[in-house]
Amino acid sequence: METVRLNARGDGPPTFALAPRPGELPVAVWRLDHEGPGRHMAHSHDFPMLVFSADAHGTVPVGGREWGLAAGDLFVLAPGEILGPFDVPHAVTGRGWAVSFTAEALGPDVPGSALAWRTHPLLFPFVRGRASGVLRLAVPPEDRAAWTARVGALAGELSERADGYREAVLAHLTLLLVEVARLAADVVGDLRVNREPLLADVFTVIERRYAEPLSLRDVARAVSLSAGHVTTVVRRRTGRTVQEWIVDRRMTAARRLLAGSDLPVGEIGRRVGYPDPGYFARVFGQVHGVSPTRWRSAG
């Protein structure tokens, strides 16, 4: 799989797109130490990327920050996130892979636009309600062998292109994205694994109380800290505000109820913390780009 540069030379960090050959699926698997374009400069992709470490160690420079890489780490990188710069060859030891794809890989009915990332249940973790971002997750030790096998099987299908490989690639990719979606739902567990007790406490409060009126001050009071301190720590560590995370959790619950129940939209809004149906519809539309009713019908 090749990539092509989208923006003109000298026009800021280069942005690369996947460039599949005729008949080739827009899916790629690379080892973390690959020598692809932009290796020694800051760059971005217009496609999402999963970075999985089976037992690799090193650093992953993303979003202006050096992220430590350890066994079991899984980075979910949104389209447009800046990687690098790599001033020296990127030192990563052990087994690790990057998986890239475009929305079109999931089928002809998935539009290749920002709408797809905000409405498709397997793509939403890549944006988390924003246009870009980094989500760091932890694959449990007992699941790492299965992840390694899945990525290896995906790479093998892409390389060999035997009969039925398109269906096999889609199956492996879909199962990987299902696992990502499940891991992304366990924010508190991931934070505790990464030794972020304050953030874990904040997310515990959000998890328990998102369905009721909940503000930054309520969260700060529950963790016995000032609102200013909580704001500073949460924004510095996650790039988002407490209120944005409250909205994120409410939208996750709303999507599940919209997809898995016949409840009226207004009742779903009430159950996820929005007693005013109009306000719920506005917030949902701002996050997803479509109304709750349209999102439900699209499923």
PDB file of C-alpha atoms in Angstrom:
ATOM      1  CA  MET A   1       0.000   0.000   0.000  1.00  0.00           C
ATOM      2  CA  GLU A   2       1.408   3.408  -1.007  1.00  0.00           C
ATOM      3  CA  THR A   3       0.672   6.869   0.345  1.00  0.00           C
ATOM      4  CA  VAL A   4       0.518  10.208  -1.467  1.00  0.00           C
ATOM      5  CA  ARG A   5       1.045  13.707  -0.167  1.00  0.00           C
ATOM      6  CA  LEU A   6      -2.050  15.901  -0.301  1.00  0.00           C
ATOM      7  CA  ASN A   7      -0.807  19.387   0.569  1.00  0.00           C
ATOM      8  CA  ALA A   8       1.743  21.400  -1.385  1.00  0.00           C
ATOM      9  CA  ARG A   9       5.390  21.488  -0.406  1.00  0.00           C
ATOM     10  CA  GLY A  10       6.230  24.098   2.209  1.00  0.00           C
ATOM     11  CA  ASP A  11       2.600  24.343   3.288  1.00  0.00           C
ATOM     12  CA  GLY A  12       3.047  23.170   6.874  1.00  0.00           C
ATOM     13  CA  PRO A  13       3.423  19.552   7.983  1.00  0.00           C
ATOM     14  CA  PRO A  14       2.695  17.220   5.056  1.00  0.00           C
ATOM     15  CA  THR A  15      -0.530  15.257   5.052  1.00  0.00           C
ATOM     16  CA  PHE A  16      -0.576  11.810   3.474  1.00  0.00           C
ATOM     17  CA  ALA A  17      -3.451   9.740   2.112  1.00  0.00           C
ATOM     18  CA  LEU A  18      -3.665   6.040   1.344  1.00  0.00           C
ATOM     19  CA  ALA A  19      -3.323   5.420  -2.389  1.00  0.00           C
ATOM     20  CA  PRO A  20      -4.595   1.920  -3.150  1.00  0.00           C
ATOM     21  CA  ARG A  21      -3.856   0.489  -6.583  1.00  0.00           C
ATOM     22  CA  PRO A  22      -6.807  -0.469  -8.800  1.00  0.00           C
ATOM     23  CA  GLY A  23      -8.729  -3.266  -7.106  1.00  0.00           C
ATOM     24  CA  GLU A  24      -6.737  -2.923  -3.872  1.00  0.00           C
ATOM     25  CA  LEU A  25      -8.505  -2.432  -0.538  1.00  0.00           C
ATOM     26  CA  PRO A  26      -7.744   0.814   1.363  1.00  0.00           C
ATOM     27  CA  VAL A  27      -6.257  -1.095   4.302  1.00  0.00           C
ATOM     28  CA  ALA A  28      -2.595  -1.317   5.326  1.00  0.00           C
ATOM     29  CA  VAL A  29      -0.514  -2.932   8.065  1.00  0.00           C
ATOM     30  CA  TRP A  30       2.987  -1.702   8.866  1.00  0.00           C
ATOM     31  CA  ARG A  31       5.608  -2.663  11.397  1.00  0.00           C
ATOM     32  CA  LEU A  32       6.280   0.221  13.782  1.00  0.00           C
ATOM     33  CA  ASP A  33       9.830   0.591  12.452  1.00  0.00           C
ATOM     34  CA  HIS A  34       8.754   0.934   8.808  1.00  0.00           C
ATOM     35  CA  GLU A  35      10.524   3.489   6.625  1.00  0.00           C
ATOM     36  CA  GLY A  36       7.470   5.198   5.168  1.00  0.00           C
ATOM     37  CA  PRO A  37       7.063   8.815   3.958  1.00  0.00           C
ATOM     38  CA  GLY A  38       7.592  11.542   6.518  1.00  0.00           C
ATOM     39  CA  ARG A  39       9.696   9.356   8.771  1.00  0.00           C
ATOM     40  CA  HIS A  40      12.011  12.219   9.739  1.00  0.00           C
ATOM     41  CA  MET A  41       9.465  15.044   9.817  1.00  0.00           C
ATOM     42  CA  ALA A  42       6.224  15.970  11.485  1.00  0.00           C
ATOM     43  CA  HIS A  43       3.335  14.778   9.346  1.00  0.00           C
ATOM     44  CA  SER A  44      -0.290  13.700   9.474  1.00  0.00           C
ATOM     45  CA  HIS A  45      -2.629  11.286   7.721  1.00  0.00           C
ATOM     46  CA  ASP A  46      -6.120  11.834   6.410  1.00  0.00           C
ATOM     47  CA  PHE A  47      -6.948   8.286   7.568  1.00  0.00           C
ATOM     48  CA  PRO A  48      -7.165   6.792  11.058  1.00  0.00           C
ATOM     49  CA  MET A  49      -4.516   4.553  12.547  1.00  0.00           C
ATOM     50  CA  LEU A  50      -4.295   1.900  15.236  1.00  0.00           C
ATOM     51  CA  VAL A  51      -0.885   1.449  16.860  1.00  0.00           C
ATOM     52  CA  PHE A  52      -0.663  -1.820  18.796  1.00  0.00           C
ATOM     53  CA  SER A  53       2.267  -3.060  20.864  1.00  0.00           C
ATOM     54  CA  ALA A  54       2.446  -6.781  21.556  1.00  0.00           C
ATOM     55  CA  ASP A  55       5.690  -6.377  23.488  1.00  0.00           C
ATOM     56  CA  ALA A  56       7.315  -3.339  21.845  1.00  0.00           C
ATOM     57  CA  HIS A  57       9.014  -0.572  23.801  1.00  0.00           C
ATOM     58  CA  GLY A  58      10.012   2.902  22.725  1.00  0.00           C
ATOM     59  CA  THR A  59       8.210   6.173  22.071  1.00  0.00           C
ATOM     60  CA  VAL A  60       5.378   7.307  19.840  1.00  0.00           C
ATOM     61  CA  PRO A  61       5.585  11.082  19.126  1.00  0.00           C
ATOM     62  CA  VAL A  62       1.994  12.189  18.524  1.00  0.00           C
ATOM     63  CA  GLY A  63       0.248  15.506  18.966  1.00  0.00           C
ATOM     64  CA  GLY A  64       3.369  17.289  20.184  1.00  0.00           C
ATOM     65  CA  ARG A  65       3.933  14.773  22.973  1.00  0.00           C
ATOM     66  CA  GLU A  66       6.266  11.802  23.394  1.00  0.00           C
ATOM     67  CA  TRP A  67       4.087   8.878  24.420  1.00  0.00           C
ATOM     68  CA  GLY A  68       5.871   5.961  26.049  1.00  0.00           C
ATOM     69  CA  LEU A  69       5.153   2.641  24.367  1.00  0.00           C
ATOM     70  CA  ALA A  70       4.806  -0.516  26.455  1.00  0.00           C
ATOM     71  CA  ALA A  71       3.479  -4.032  25.998  1.00  0.00           C
ATOM     72  CA  GLY A  72      -0.273  -4.032  25.459  1.00  0.00           C
ATOM     73  CA  ASP A  73      -0.550  -0.363  24.542  1.00  0.00           C
ATOM     74  CA  LEU A  74      -3.102   0.493  21.886  1.00  0.00           C
ATOM     75  CA  PHE A  75      -3.182   4.006  20.445  1.00  0.00           C
ATOM     76  CA  VAL A  76      -6.263   5.088  18.522  1.00  0.00           C
ATOM     77  CA  LEU A  77      -5.190   7.979  16.287  1.00  0.00           C
ATOM     78  CA  ALA A  78      -7.779  10.139  14.577  1.00  0.00           C
ATOM     79  CA  PRO A  79      -7.389  11.409  11.009  1.00  0.00           C
ATOM     80  CA  GLY A  80      -5.383  14.628  10.989  1.00  0.00           C
ATOM     81  CA  GLU A  81      -3.363  14.000  14.149  1.00  0.00           C
ATOM     82  CA  ILE A  82       0.276  15.164  13.859  1.00  0.00           C
ATOM     83  CA  LEU A  83       2.944  12.470  14.205  1.00  0.00           C
ATOM     84  CA  GLY A  84       6.589  13.336  14.784  1.00  0.00           C
ATOM     85  CA  PRO A  85       8.893  15.028  14.213  1.00  0.00           C
ATOM     86  CA  PHE A  86      11.339  12.130  14.144  1.00  0.00           C
ATOM     87  CA  ASP A  87      14.733  13.805  14.552  1.00  0.00           C
ATOM     88  CA  VAL A  88      16.465  10.424  14.571  1.00  0.00           C
ATOM     89  CA  PRO A  89      15.354   6.999  13.396  1.00  0.00           C
ATOM     90  CA  HIS A  90      12.441   6.056  15.601  1.00  0.00           C
ATOM     91  CA  ALA A  91      13.744   3.515  18.113  1.00  0.00           C
ATOM     92  CA  VAL A  92      11.164   0.816  18.802  1.00  0.00           C
ATOM     93  CA  THR A  93      12.144  -2.663  19.894  1.00  0.00           C
ATOM     94  CA  GLY A  94       9.884  -5.701  20.004  1.00  0.00           C
ATOM     95  CA  ARG A  95       6.724  -6.490  18.091  1.00  0.00           C
ATOM     96  CA  GLY A  96       4.362  -3.683  17.194  1.00  0.00           C
ATOM     97  CA  TRP A  97       2.148  -2.743  14.259  1.00  0.00           C
ATOM     98  CA  ALA A  98       0.215   0.134  12.796  1.00  0.00           C
ATOM     99  CA  VAL A  99      -3.085  -0.595  11.061  1.00  0.00           C
ATOM    100  CA  SER A 100      -4.527   2.041   8.730  1.00  0.00           C
ATOM    101  CA  PHE A 101      -7.688   2.102   6.662  1.00  0.00           C
ATOM    102  CA  THR A 102     -10.331   4.400   5.234  1.00  0.00           C
ATOM    103  CA  ALA A 103     -14.060   4.401   5.948  1.00  0.00           C
ATOM    104  CA  GLU A 104     -14.730   2.944   2.503  1.00  0.00           C
ATOM    105  CA  ALA A 105     -13.014  -0.283   3.600  1.00  0.00           C
ATOM    106  CA  LEU A 106     -16.053  -1.102   5.732  1.00  0.00           C
ATOM    107  CA  GLY A 107     -18.314  -1.327   2.699  1.00  0.00           C
ATOM    108  CA  PRO A 108     -19.936   0.642  -0.106  1.00  0.00           C
ATOM    109  CA  ASP A 109     -22.671   1.993   2.161  1.00  0.00           C
ATOM    110  CA  VAL A 110     -20.208   3.798   4.460  1.00  0.00           C
ATOM    111  CA  PRO A 111     -19.568   7.330   3.174  1.00  0.00           C
ATOM    112  CA  GLY A 112     -15.967   8.498   2.989  1.00  0.00           C
ATOM    113  CA  SER A 113     -16.604  11.681   4.920  1.00  0.00           C
ATOM    114  CA  ALA A 114     -16.479  13.149   8.415  1.00  0.00           C
ATOM    115  CA  LEU A 115     -20.093  12.021   8.798  1.00  0.00           C
ATOM    116  CA  ALA A 116     -19.016   8.391   8.721  1.00  0.00           C
ATOM    117  CA  TRP A 117     -16.550   8.855  11.581  1.00  0.00           C
ATOM    118  CA  ARG A 118     -19.205  10.423  13.798  1.00  0.00           C
ATOM    119  CA  THR A 119     -22.073   8.051  13.068  1.00  0.00           C
ATOM    120  CA  HIS A 120     -20.629   4.594  12.400  1.00  0.00           C
ATOM    121  CA  PRO A 121     -20.417   2.736  15.755  1.00  0.00           C
ATOM    122  CA  LEU A 122     -17.018   1.217  14.911  1.00  0.00           C
ATOM    123  CA  LEU A 123     -15.508   4.503  13.753  1.00  0.00           C
ATOM    124  CA  PHE A 124     -16.661   6.840  16.512  1.00  0.00           C
ATOM    125  CA  PRO A 125     -13.780   5.921  18.905  1.00  0.00           C
ATOM    126  CA  PHE A 126     -11.418   7.534  16.381  1.00  0.00           C
ATOM    127  CA  VAL A 127     -12.939  10.976  16.881  1.00  0.00           C
ATOM    128  CA  ARG A 128     -14.557  10.769  20.331  1.00  0.00           C
ATOM    129  CA  GLY A 129     -16.713  13.749  19.381  1.00  0.00           C
ATOM    130  CA  ARG A 130     -13.814  15.792  17.995  1.00  0.00           C
ATOM    131  CA  ALA A 131     -12.115  16.193  14.633  1.00  0.00           C
ATOM    132  CA  SER A 132      -8.846  14.766  15.910  1.00  0.00           C
ATOM    133  CA  GLY A 133      -7.284  13.255  18.969  1.00  0.00           C
ATOM    134  CA  VAL A 134      -5.319  10.472  20.582  1.00  0.00           C
ATOM    135  CA  LEU A 135      -6.942   7.752  22.663  1.00  0.00           C
ATOM    136  CA  ARG A 136      -4.616   5.475  24.603  1.00  0.00           C
ATOM    137  CA  LEU A 137      -6.012   2.105  25.638  1.00  0.00           C
ATOM    138  CA  ALA A 138      -4.584  -1.020  27.254  1.00  0.00           C
ATOM    139  CA  VAL A 139      -5.078  -4.495  25.801  1.00  0.00           C
ATOM    140  CA  PRO A 140      -5.251  -6.947  28.739  1.00  0.00           C
ATOM    141  CA  PRO A 141      -2.349  -9.427  28.927  1.00  0.00           C
ATOM    142  CA  GLU A 142      -4.642 -12.389  28.298  1.00  0.00           C
ATOM    143  CA  ASP A 143      -5.875 -10.817  25.032  1.00  0.00           C
ATOM    144  CA  ARG A 144      -2.544  -9.739  23.518  1.00  0.00           C
ATOM    145  CA  ALA A 145      -1.834 -13.051  21.778  1.00  0.00           C
ATOM    146  CA  ALA A 146      -5.235 -12.870  20.075  1.00  0.00           C
ATOM    147  CA  TRP A 147      -4.551  -9.277  18.985  1.00  0.00           C
ATOM    148  CA  THR A 148      -1.151 -10.291  17.610  1.00  0.00           C
ATOM    149  CA  ALA A 149      -2.720 -13.178  15.701  1.00  0.00           C
ATOM    150  CA  ARG A 150      -5.497 -10.976  14.323  1.00  0.00           C
ATOM    151  CA  VAL A 151      -3.127  -8.284  13.059  1.00  0.00           C
ATOM    152  CA  GLY A 152      -0.817 -10.953  11.623  1.00  0.00           C
ATOM    153  CA  ALA A 153      -3.719 -12.614   9.815  1.00  0.00           C
ATOM    154  CA  LEU A 154      -4.824  -9.237   8.431  1.00  0.00           C
ATOM    155  CA  ALA A 155      -1.305  -8.522   7.173  1.00  0.00           C
ATOM    156  CA  GLY A 156      -1.088 -11.971   5.631  1.00  0.00           C
ATOM    157  CA  GLU A 157      -4.357 -11.579   3.723  1.00  0.00           C
ATOM    158  CA  LEU A 158      -3.267  -8.191   2.390  1.00  0.00           C
ATOM    159  CA  SER A 159       0.087  -9.604   1.283  1.00  0.00           C
ATOM    160  CA  GLU A 160      -1.061 -12.870  -0.304  1.00  0.00           C
ATOM    161  CA  ARG A 161      -4.360 -11.638  -1.825  1.00  0.00           C
ATOM    162  CA  ALA A 162      -5.657 -15.185  -2.231  1.00  0.00           C
ATOM    163  CA  ASP A 163      -9.225 -15.911  -3.321  1.00  0.00           C
ATOM    164  CA  GLY A 164     -11.662 -14.360  -0.881  1.00  0.00           C
ATOM    165  CA  TYR A 165      -9.048 -12.042   0.616  1.00  0.00           C
ATOM    166  CA  ARG A 166     -11.327  -8.984   0.448  1.00  0.00           C
ATOM    167  CA  GLU A 167     -13.940 -10.697   2.614  1.00  0.00           C
ATOM    168  CA  ALA A 168     -11.245 -11.970   4.987  1.00  0.00           C
ATOM    169  CA  VAL A 169      -9.662  -8.509   5.328  1.00  0.00           C
ATOM    170  CA  LEU A 170     -13.031  -6.942   6.100  1.00  0.00           C
ATOM    171  CA  ALA A 171     -13.751  -9.639   8.696  1.00  0.00           C
ATOM    172  CA  HIS A 172     -10.395  -9.190  10.470  1.00  0.00           C
ATOM    173  CA  LEU A 173     -10.644  -5.386  10.363  1.00  0.00           C
ATOM    174  CA  THR A 174     -14.204  -5.393  11.675  1.00  0.00           C
ATOM    175  CA  LEU A 175     -13.278  -7.652  14.589  1.00  0.00           C
ATOM    176  CA  LEU A 176     -10.330  -5.396  15.451  1.00  0.00           C
ATOM    177  CA  LEU A 177     -12.615  -2.355  15.453  1.00  0.00           C
ATOM    178  CA  VAL A 178     -15.163  -4.146  17.615  1.00  0.00           C
ATOM    179  CA  GLU A 179     -12.423  -4.815  20.176  1.00  0.00           C
ATOM    180  CA  VAL A 180     -11.331  -1.161  20.010  1.00  0.00           C
ATOM    181  CA  ALA A 181     -14.896  -0.009  20.649  1.00  0.00           C
ATOM    182  CA  ARG A 182     -15.168  -2.314  23.658  1.00  0.00           C
ATOM    183  CA  LEU A 183     -11.849  -1.203  25.100  1.00  0.00           C
ATOM    184  CA  ALA A 184     -12.739   2.460  24.552  1.00  0.00           C
ATOM    185  CA  ALA A 185     -15.834   2.016  26.696  1.00  0.00           C
ATOM    186  CA  ASP A 186     -13.670   1.150  29.719  1.00  0.00           C
ATOM    187  CA  VAL A 187     -12.085   4.554  30.247  1.00  0.00           C
ATOM    188  CA  VAL A 188     -11.778   4.238  34.014  1.00  0.00           C
ATOM    189  CA  GLY A 189     -10.014   0.881  33.869  1.00  0.00           C
ATOM    190  CA  ASP A 190      -7.558   2.217  31.304  1.00  0.00           C
ATOM    191  CA  LEU A 191      -6.738   5.239  33.444  1.00  0.00           C
ATOM    192  CA  ARG A 192      -6.061   3.104  36.499  1.00  0.00           C
ATOM    193  CA  VAL A 193      -3.771   0.848  34.428  1.00  0.00           C
ATOM    194  CA  ASN A 194      -1.872   3.960  33.358  1.00  0.00           C
ATOM    195  CA  ARG A 195      -1.591   5.174  36.978  1.00  0.00           C
ATOM    196  CA  GLU A 196      -3.825   8.213  36.677  1.00  0.00           C
ATOM    197  CA  PRO A 197      -5.825   7.948  39.936  1.00  0.00           C
ATOM    198  CA  LEU A 198      -7.274  11.471  39.803  1.00  0.00           C
ATOM    199  CA  LEU A 199      -8.509  11.030  36.268  1.00  0.00           C
ATOM    200  CA  ALA A 200      -9.891   7.613  37.178  1.00  0.00           C
ATOM    201  CA  ASP A 201     -11.781   9.164  40.094  1.00  0.00           C
ATOM    202  CA  VAL A 202     -13.163  11.903  37.839  1.00  0.00           C
ATOM    203  CA  PHE A 203     -14.363   9.364  35.295  1.00  0.00           C
ATOM    204  CA  THR A 204     -15.849   7.198  38.042  1.00  0.00           C
ATOM    205  CA  VAL A 205     -18.007  10.150  39.097  1.00  0.00           C
ATOM    206  CA  ILE A 206     -19.026  10.801  35.491  1.00  0.00           C
ATOM    207  CA  GLU A 207     -19.866   7.124  34.993  1.00  0.00           C
ATOM    208  CA  ARG A 208     -22.054   6.988  38.091  1.00  0.00           C
ATOM    209  CA  ARG A 209     -23.819  10.317  37.653  1.00  0.00           C
ATOM    210  CA  TYR A 210     -23.925  11.207  33.935  1.00  0.00           C
ATOM    211  CA  ALA A 211     -27.677  10.470  33.812  1.00  0.00           C
ATOM    212  CA  GLU A 212     -28.419  13.212  36.351  1.00  0.00           C
ATOM    213  CA  PRO A 213     -27.617  16.940  36.390  1.00  0.00           C
ATOM    214  CA  LEU A 214     -23.822  17.075  36.583  1.00  0.00           C
ATOM    215  CA  SER A 215     -21.394  19.989  36.323  1.00  0.00           C
ATOM    216  CA  LEU A 216     -17.668  20.577  36.739  1.00  0.00           C
ATOM    217  CA  ARG A 217     -18.290  21.819  40.283  1.00  0.00           C
ATOM    218  CA  ASP A 218     -20.245  18.678  41.114  1.00  0.00           C
ATOM    219  CA  VAL A 219     -17.383  16.496  39.891  1.00  0.00           C
ATOM    220  CA  ALA A 220     -14.767  18.554  41.746  1.00  0.00           C
ATOM    221  CA  ARG A 221     -16.771  18.390  44.955  1.00  0.00           C
ATOM    222  CA  ALA A 222     -17.083  14.619  44.629  1.00  0.00           C
ATOM    223  CA  VAL A 223     -13.296  14.164  44.353  1.00  0.00           C
ATOM    224  CA  SER A 224     -12.638  16.762  47.124  1.00  0.00           C
ATOM    225  CA  LEU A 225     -10.626  19.138  44.941  1.00  0.00           C
ATOM    226  CA  SER A 226     -11.136  22.617  43.555  1.00  0.00           C
ATOM    227  CA  ALA A 227     -12.825  23.024  40.192  1.00  0.00           C
ATOM    228  CA  GLY A 228      -9.762  24.888  38.914  1.00  0.00           C
ATOM    229  CA  HIS A 229      -7.381  22.082  39.824  1.00  0.00           C
ATOM    230  CA  VAL A 230      -9.609  19.415  38.278  1.00  0.00           C
ATOM    231  CA  THR A 231      -9.961  21.488  35.124  1.00  0.00           C
ATOM    232  CA  THR A 232      -6.208  21.953  34.792  1.00  0.00           C
ATOM    233  CA  VAL A 233      -5.335  18.287  35.331  1.00  0.00           C
ATOM    234  CA  VAL A 234      -8.041  16.871  33.094  1.00  0.00           C
ATOM    235  CA  ARG A 235      -7.319  19.279  30.246  1.00  0.00           C
ATOM    236  CA  ARG A 236      -3.548  18.792  30.487  1.00  0.00           C
ATOM    237  CA  ARG A 237      -3.759  14.990  30.595  1.00  0.00           C
ATOM    238  CA  THR A 238      -6.568  14.438  28.082  1.00  0.00           C
ATOM    239  CA  GLY A 239      -6.804  17.614  25.989  1.00  0.00           C
ATOM    240  CA  ARG A 240     -10.471  17.925  26.853  1.00  0.00           C
ATOM    241  CA  THR A 241     -12.590  19.533  29.553  1.00  0.00           C
ATOM    242  CA  VAL A 242     -14.657  17.769  32.204  1.00  0.00           C
ATOM    243  CA  GLN A 243     -17.820  19.001  30.527  1.00  0.00           C
ATOM    244  CA  GLU A 244     -16.703  17.541  27.192  1.00  0.00           C
ATOM    245  CA  TRP A 245     -16.166  14.175  28.868  1.00  0.00           C
ATOM    246  CA  ILE A 246     -19.621  14.352  30.475  1.00  0.00           C
ATOM    247  CA  VAL A 247     -21.110  14.982  27.045  1.00  0.00           C
ATOM    248  CA  ASP A 248     -19.020  12.158  25.583  1.00  0.00           C
ATOM    249  CA  ARG A 249     -20.356   9.666  28.149  1.00  0.00           C
ATOM    250  CA  ARG A 250     -23.934  10.811  27.658  1.00  0.00           C
ATOM    251  CA  MET A 251     -23.617  10.475  23.896  1.00  0.00           C
ATOM    252  CA  THR A 252     -22.257   6.938  24.242  1.00  0.00           C
ATOM    253  CA  ALA A 253     -25.304   5.986  26.312  1.00  0.00           C
ATOM    254  CA  ALA A 254     -27.614   7.774  23.884  1.00  0.00           C
ATOM    255  CA  ARG A 255     -26.225   5.902  20.874  1.00  0.00           C
ATOM    256  CA  ARG A 256     -26.688   2.571  22.618  1.00  0.00           C
ATOM    257  CA  LEU A 257     -30.307   3.354  23.495  1.00  0.00           C
ATOM    258  CA  LEU A 258     -31.055   4.676  20.019  1.00  0.00           C
ATOM    259  CA  ALA A 259     -29.644   1.542  18.410  1.00  0.00           C
ATOM    260  CA  GLY A 260     -30.887  -1.013  20.917  1.00  0.00           C
ATOM    261  CA  SER A 261     -34.342   0.184  21.950  1.00  0.00           C
ATOM    262  CA  ASP A 262     -37.570   1.646  20.602  1.00  0.00           C
ATOM    263  CA  LEU A 263     -37.706   4.348  23.262  1.00  0.00           C
ATOM    264  CA  PRO A 264     -38.797   7.801  22.052  1.00  0.00           C
ATOM    265  CA  VAL A 265     -35.943  10.215  21.463  1.00  0.00           C
ATOM    266  CA  GLY A 266     -37.149  12.494  24.244  1.00  0.00           C
ATOM    267  CA  GLU A 267     -37.142   9.627  26.751  1.00  0.00           C
ATOM    268  CA  ILE A 268     -33.619   8.641  25.698  1.00  0.00           C
ATOM    269  CA  GLY A 269     -32.487  12.214  26.267  1.00  0.00           C
ATOM    270  CA  ARG A 270     -34.016  12.168  29.749  1.00  0.00           C
ATOM    271  CA  ARG A 271     -32.261   8.896  30.590  1.00  0.00           C
ATOM    272  CA  VAL A 272     -28.837  10.260  29.629  1.00  0.00           C
ATOM    273  CA  GLY A 273     -29.108  13.536  31.526  1.00  0.00           C
ATOM    274  CA  TYR A 274     -31.029  15.853  29.176  1.00  0.00           C
ATOM    275  CA  PRO A 275     -34.601  16.399  30.434  1.00  0.00           C
ATOM    276  CA  ASP A 276     -35.164  18.991  27.679  1.00  0.00           C
ATOM    277  CA  PRO A 277     -35.701  17.050  24.394  1.00  0.00           C
ATOM    278  CA  GLY A 278     -34.773  20.048  22.266  1.00  0.00           C
ATOM    279  CA  TYR A 279     -31.496  20.588  24.082  1.00  0.00           C
ATOM    280  CA  PHE A 280     -30.674  16.881  23.814  1.00  0.00           C
ATOM    281  CA  ALA A 281     -31.269  16.981  20.058  1.00  0.00           C
ATOM    282  CA  ARG A 282     -29.040  20.062  19.687  1.00  0.00           C
ATOM    283  CA  VAL A 283     -26.159  18.531  21.646  1.00  0.00           C
ATOM    284  CA  PHE A 284     -26.463  15.219  19.795  1.00  0.00           C
ATOM    285  CA  GLY A 285     -26.465  17.048  16.472  1.00  0.00           C
ATOM    286  CA  GLN A 286     -23.377  19.082  17.394  1.00  0.00           C
ATOM    287  CA  VAL A 287     -21.441  15.919  18.243  1.00  0.00           C
ATOM    288  CA  HIS A 288     -22.629  13.626  15.449  1.00  0.00           C
ATOM    289  CA  GLY A 289     -23.540  16.000  12.662  1.00  0.00           C
ATOM    290  CA  VAL A 290     -27.041  14.509  12.436  1.00  0.00           C
ATOM    291  CA  SER A 291     -30.144  14.445  14.628  1.00  0.00           C
ATOM    292  CA  PRO A 292     -30.874  11.504  16.964  1.00  0.00           C
ATOM    293  CA  THR A 293     -33.756  10.468  14.711  1.00  0.00           C
ATOM    294  CA  ARG A 294     -31.588  10.448  11.584  1.00  0.00           C
ATOM    295  CA  TRP A 295     -28.783   8.638  13.375  1.00  0.00           C
ATOM    296  CA  ARG A 296     -31.212   5.929  14.454  1.00  0.00           C
ATOM    297  CA  SER A 297     -32.708   5.528  10.983  1.00  0.00           C
ATOM    298  CA  ALA A 298     -29.237   5.287   9.412  1.00  0.00           C
ATOM    299  CA  GLY A 299     -28.453   2.262  11.570  1.00  0.00           C
TER     300      GLY A 299
END
